[in-house]
């Protein structure tokens, strides 16, 4: 059982927190409003969830990034040493942003040392269900560290997804951003 830090308590953060718990993990939820604002969320998630600060959530070995893109720099700067932590990036690029680094490459830059895994951002929140009546939802993911990708793939399988490793952040990231070819795809691996 792992404790997973969650940065962001919006629709995606809450939905994935529930799935992490169902897969046998604990979560520390955080947002920019502070732990007191999370009482109802924690009550809904149950005893495997705890409200914490962003700094507490960022101390976990696995951290989910589920904040709006404009908040990235502020949220990620609260941890100055991301060495050997897995940072699952569920964010999407805002199409009007202009920057040299885009998508998860920007996340890698803002969280030096983190093993960034891009995942969940091609699915609309309502389709983040893992298994449905037809089979397992396909979950595309990418990353640069093989051990971290294997850890996340095992986690995604426990969450009842059918994970598909697309390669590195640089290769696969652009395919997964908002408006890109895989954005909004909700494939299911049909059970036979």
Coordinates of C-alpha atoms in Angstrom, one line a residue:
X1 CA 0.0 0.0 0.0
X2 CA 1.4 3.4 -1.0
X3 CA 0.4 6.9 0.0
X4 CA -0.2 9.0 -3.0
X5 CA 0.0 12.8 -2.8
X6 CA -2.6 14.6 -4.9
X7 CA -2.1 18.2 -6.0
X8 CA -5.6 19.5 -6.9
X9 CA -9.0 18.7 -5.5
X10 CA -11.1 19.3 -8.6
X11 CA -13.0 16.8 -10.6
X12 CA -10.0 14.9 -11.8
X13 CA -8.1 14.9 -8.5
X14 CA -11.2 13.6 -6.6
X15 CA -12.0 11.0 -9.2
X16 CA -8.5 9.6 -9.3
X17 CA -8.1 9.8 -5.5
X18 CA -11.2 7.5 -5.3
X19 CA -9.6 5.0 -7.8
X20 CA -6.2 5.1 -6.0
X21 CA -8.0 4.1 -2.8
X22 CA -10.0 1.4 -4.5
X23 CA -6.7 0.0 -5.7
X24 CA -5.5 -0.3 -2.1
X25 CA -3.7 2.9 -1.5
X26 CA -4.0 5.9 0.8
X27 CA -4.1 9.5 -0.4
X28 CA -3.2 12.9 0.9
X29 CA -5.4 15.5 -0.9
X30 CA -4.2 19.1 -1.2
X31 CA -5.2 22.3 -2.9
X32 CA -4.3 26.0 -2.8
X33 CA -7.1 26.7 -0.3
X34 CA -5.6 24.5 2.4
X35 CA -6.6 21.4 4.3
X36 CA -9.7 22.9 6.0
X37 CA -11.4 23.4 2.6
X38 CA -11.2 19.6 2.0
X39 CA -13.4 18.4 4.8
X40 CA -16.3 17.3 2.6
X41 CA -13.9 15.7 0.0
X42 CA -12.2 13.7 2.7
X43 CA -15.5 12.6 4.2
X44 CA -16.6 11.4 0.8
X45 CA -13.4 9.5 0.2
X46 CA -13.3 7.8 3.6
X47 CA -10.7 6.7 6.1
X48 CA -8.0 6.1 3.5
X49 CA -7.9 9.8 2.6
X50 CA -6.3 12.7 4.6
X51 CA -6.3 16.4 3.9
X52 CA -2.9 18.0 3.8
X53 CA -0.9 20.9 2.6
X54 CA 0.6 21.0 -0.9
X55 CA 4.0 20.5 0.7
X56 CA 2.8 17.3 2.6
X57 CA 1.3 15.9 -0.6
X58 CA 4.5 16.6 -2.5
X59 CA 6.6 14.6 0.0
X60 CA 5.1 11.3 -1.2
X61 CA 6.9 8.9 -3.5
X62 CA 4.1 9.1 -6.0
X63 CA 2.4 12.4 -6.6
X64 CA -0.6 13.2 -8.9
X65 CA -0.6 16.6 -10.6
X66 CA -4.2 17.6 -11.3
X67 CA -4.2 21.4 -11.2
X68 CA -5.0 24.0 -13.9
X69 CA -1.9 24.9 -16.0
X70 CA -1.6 28.5 -14.8
X71 CA -1.0 27.2 -11.3
X72 CA 1.9 24.8 -12.2
X73 CA 4.8 27.0 -11.3
X74 CA 3.4 28.0 -8.0
X75 CA 2.4 24.5 -7.0
X76 CA 5.5 22.7 -8.1
X77 CA 7.9 25.3 -6.7
X78 CA 6.9 24.3 -3.1
X79 CA 9.1 21.2 -3.4
X80 CA 12.7 22.1 -4.1
X81 CA 13.9 18.5 -4.4
X82 CA 11.9 16.1 -6.5
X83 CA 14.7 13.5 -6.7
X84 CA 13.4 10.0 -7.5
X85 CA 9.8 10.9 -6.9
X86 CA 7.2 9.9 -9.5
X87 CA 5.1 12.8 -10.7
X88 CA 2.0 11.7 -12.6
X89 CA 1.1 14.7 -14.9
X90 CA -2.7 14.7 -15.6
X91 CA -2.7 18.3 -16.8
X92 CA -3.3 19.6 -20.3
X93 CA -1.6 22.5 -22.2
X94 CA -3.7 25.6 -22.7
X95 CA -3.7 26.0 -26.5
X96 CA -3.1 29.8 -26.3
X97 CA 0.0 29.5 -24.2
X98 CA 3.3 30.4 -25.9
X99 CA 6.4 28.9 -24.3
X100 CA 9.6 27.2 -25.3
X101 CA 8.7 24.2 -23.1
X102 CA 5.3 22.7 -23.5
X103 CA 3.2 20.0 -21.9
X104 CA 5.0 17.5 -19.6
X105 CA 8.4 18.9 -20.7
X106 CA 7.5 22.1 -18.8
X107 CA 6.5 19.9 -15.8
X108 CA 9.9 18.2 -15.9
X109 CA 11.6 21.6 -16.0
X110 CA 9.5 22.9 -13.0
X111 CA 10.1 19.7 -11.0
X112 CA 13.8 18.9 -11.5
X113 CA 14.7 15.3 -10.5
X114 CA 11.1 14.0 -10.7
X115 CA 10.3 11.0 -12.9
X116 CA 7.4 12.6 -14.8
X117 CA 4.7 10.2 -16.1
X118 CA 2.1 11.7 -18.4
X119 CA -1.2 10.0 -18.0
X120 CA -5.0 10.5 -17.7
X121 CA -4.9 13.7 -19.7
X122 CA -6.4 12.2 -22.9
X123 CA -9.6 11.0 -21.0
X124 CA -12.5 13.3 -20.1
X125 CA -13.2 13.0 -16.4
X126 CA -16.5 11.2 -16.9
X127 CA -14.6 8.4 -18.8
X128 CA -12.0 7.9 -16.0
X129 CA -13.7 4.7 -14.9
X130 CA -11.1 1.9 -15.3
X131 CA -13.4 -1.0 -16.1
X132 CA -16.8 -0.5 -17.7
X133 CA -19.4 -3.0 -19.0
X134 CA -17.4 -3.8 -22.1
X135 CA -13.9 -4.1 -20.6
X136 CA -11.0 -2.0 -19.4
X137 CA -10.6 1.6 -20.4
X138 CA -7.3 2.2 -22.4
X139 CA -5.0 4.5 -20.6
X140 CA -2.2 6.1 -22.7
X141 CA 0.9 7.1 -20.7
X142 CA 4.5 8.2 -21.4
X143 CA 7.6 8.8 -19.4
X144 CA 11.4 8.8 -19.6
X145 CA 12.3 6.4 -16.6
X146 CA 11.6 2.7 -17.2
X147 CA 11.3 1.8 -13.5
X148 CA 8.9 4.6 -12.9
X149 CA 6.8 3.6 -15.9
X150 CA 6.7 0.0 -14.7
X151 CA 5.6 1.2 -11.2
X152 CA 2.8 3.3 -12.8
X153 CA 1.8 0.6 -15.2
X154 CA 1.3 -1.8 -12.2
X155 CA -0.7 0.9 -10.4
X156 CA -2.9 1.6 -13.5
X157 CA -3.7 -2.1 -13.8
X158 CA -4.7 -2.2 -10.2
X159 CA -7.0 0.7 -11.0
X160 CA -8.5 -1.5 -13.6
X161 CA -7.2 0.3 -16.7
X162 CA -5.6 -1.2 -19.7
X163 CA -2.3 0.9 -19.8
X164 CA -0.5 1.5 -23.1
X165 CA 3.1 2.9 -22.9
X166 CA 3.6 5.3 -25.8
X167 CA 7.3 6.0 -25.1
X168 CA 9.1 9.1 -23.9
X169 CA 7.6 12.4 -22.9
X170 CA 9.2 14.1 -25.9
X171 CA 7.9 11.5 -28.4
X172 CA 4.5 10.8 -27.0
X173 CA 3.6 14.0 -25.0
X174 CA 2.6 16.0 -28.1
X175 CA 0.2 13.2 -29.2
X176 CA -1.5 13.4 -25.8
X177 CA -2.1 17.2 -25.3
X178 CA -5.4 18.8 -25.6
X179 CA -6.5 18.9 -29.3
X180 CA -3.8 16.4 -30.3
X181 CA -4.6 13.1 -32.1
X182 CA -5.1 11.1 -28.8
X183 CA -7.0 13.8 -27.0
X184 CA -10.5 12.7 -26.1
X185 CA -10.1 9.1 -27.2
X186 CA -12.0 6.7 -24.9
X187 CA -11.0 3.3 -26.2
X188 CA -11.9 0.1 -24.4
X189 CA -10.0 -3.2 -24.4
X190 CA -13.0 -5.5 -24.8
X191 CA -13.1 -8.5 -22.5
X192 CA -13.4 -11.8 -24.4

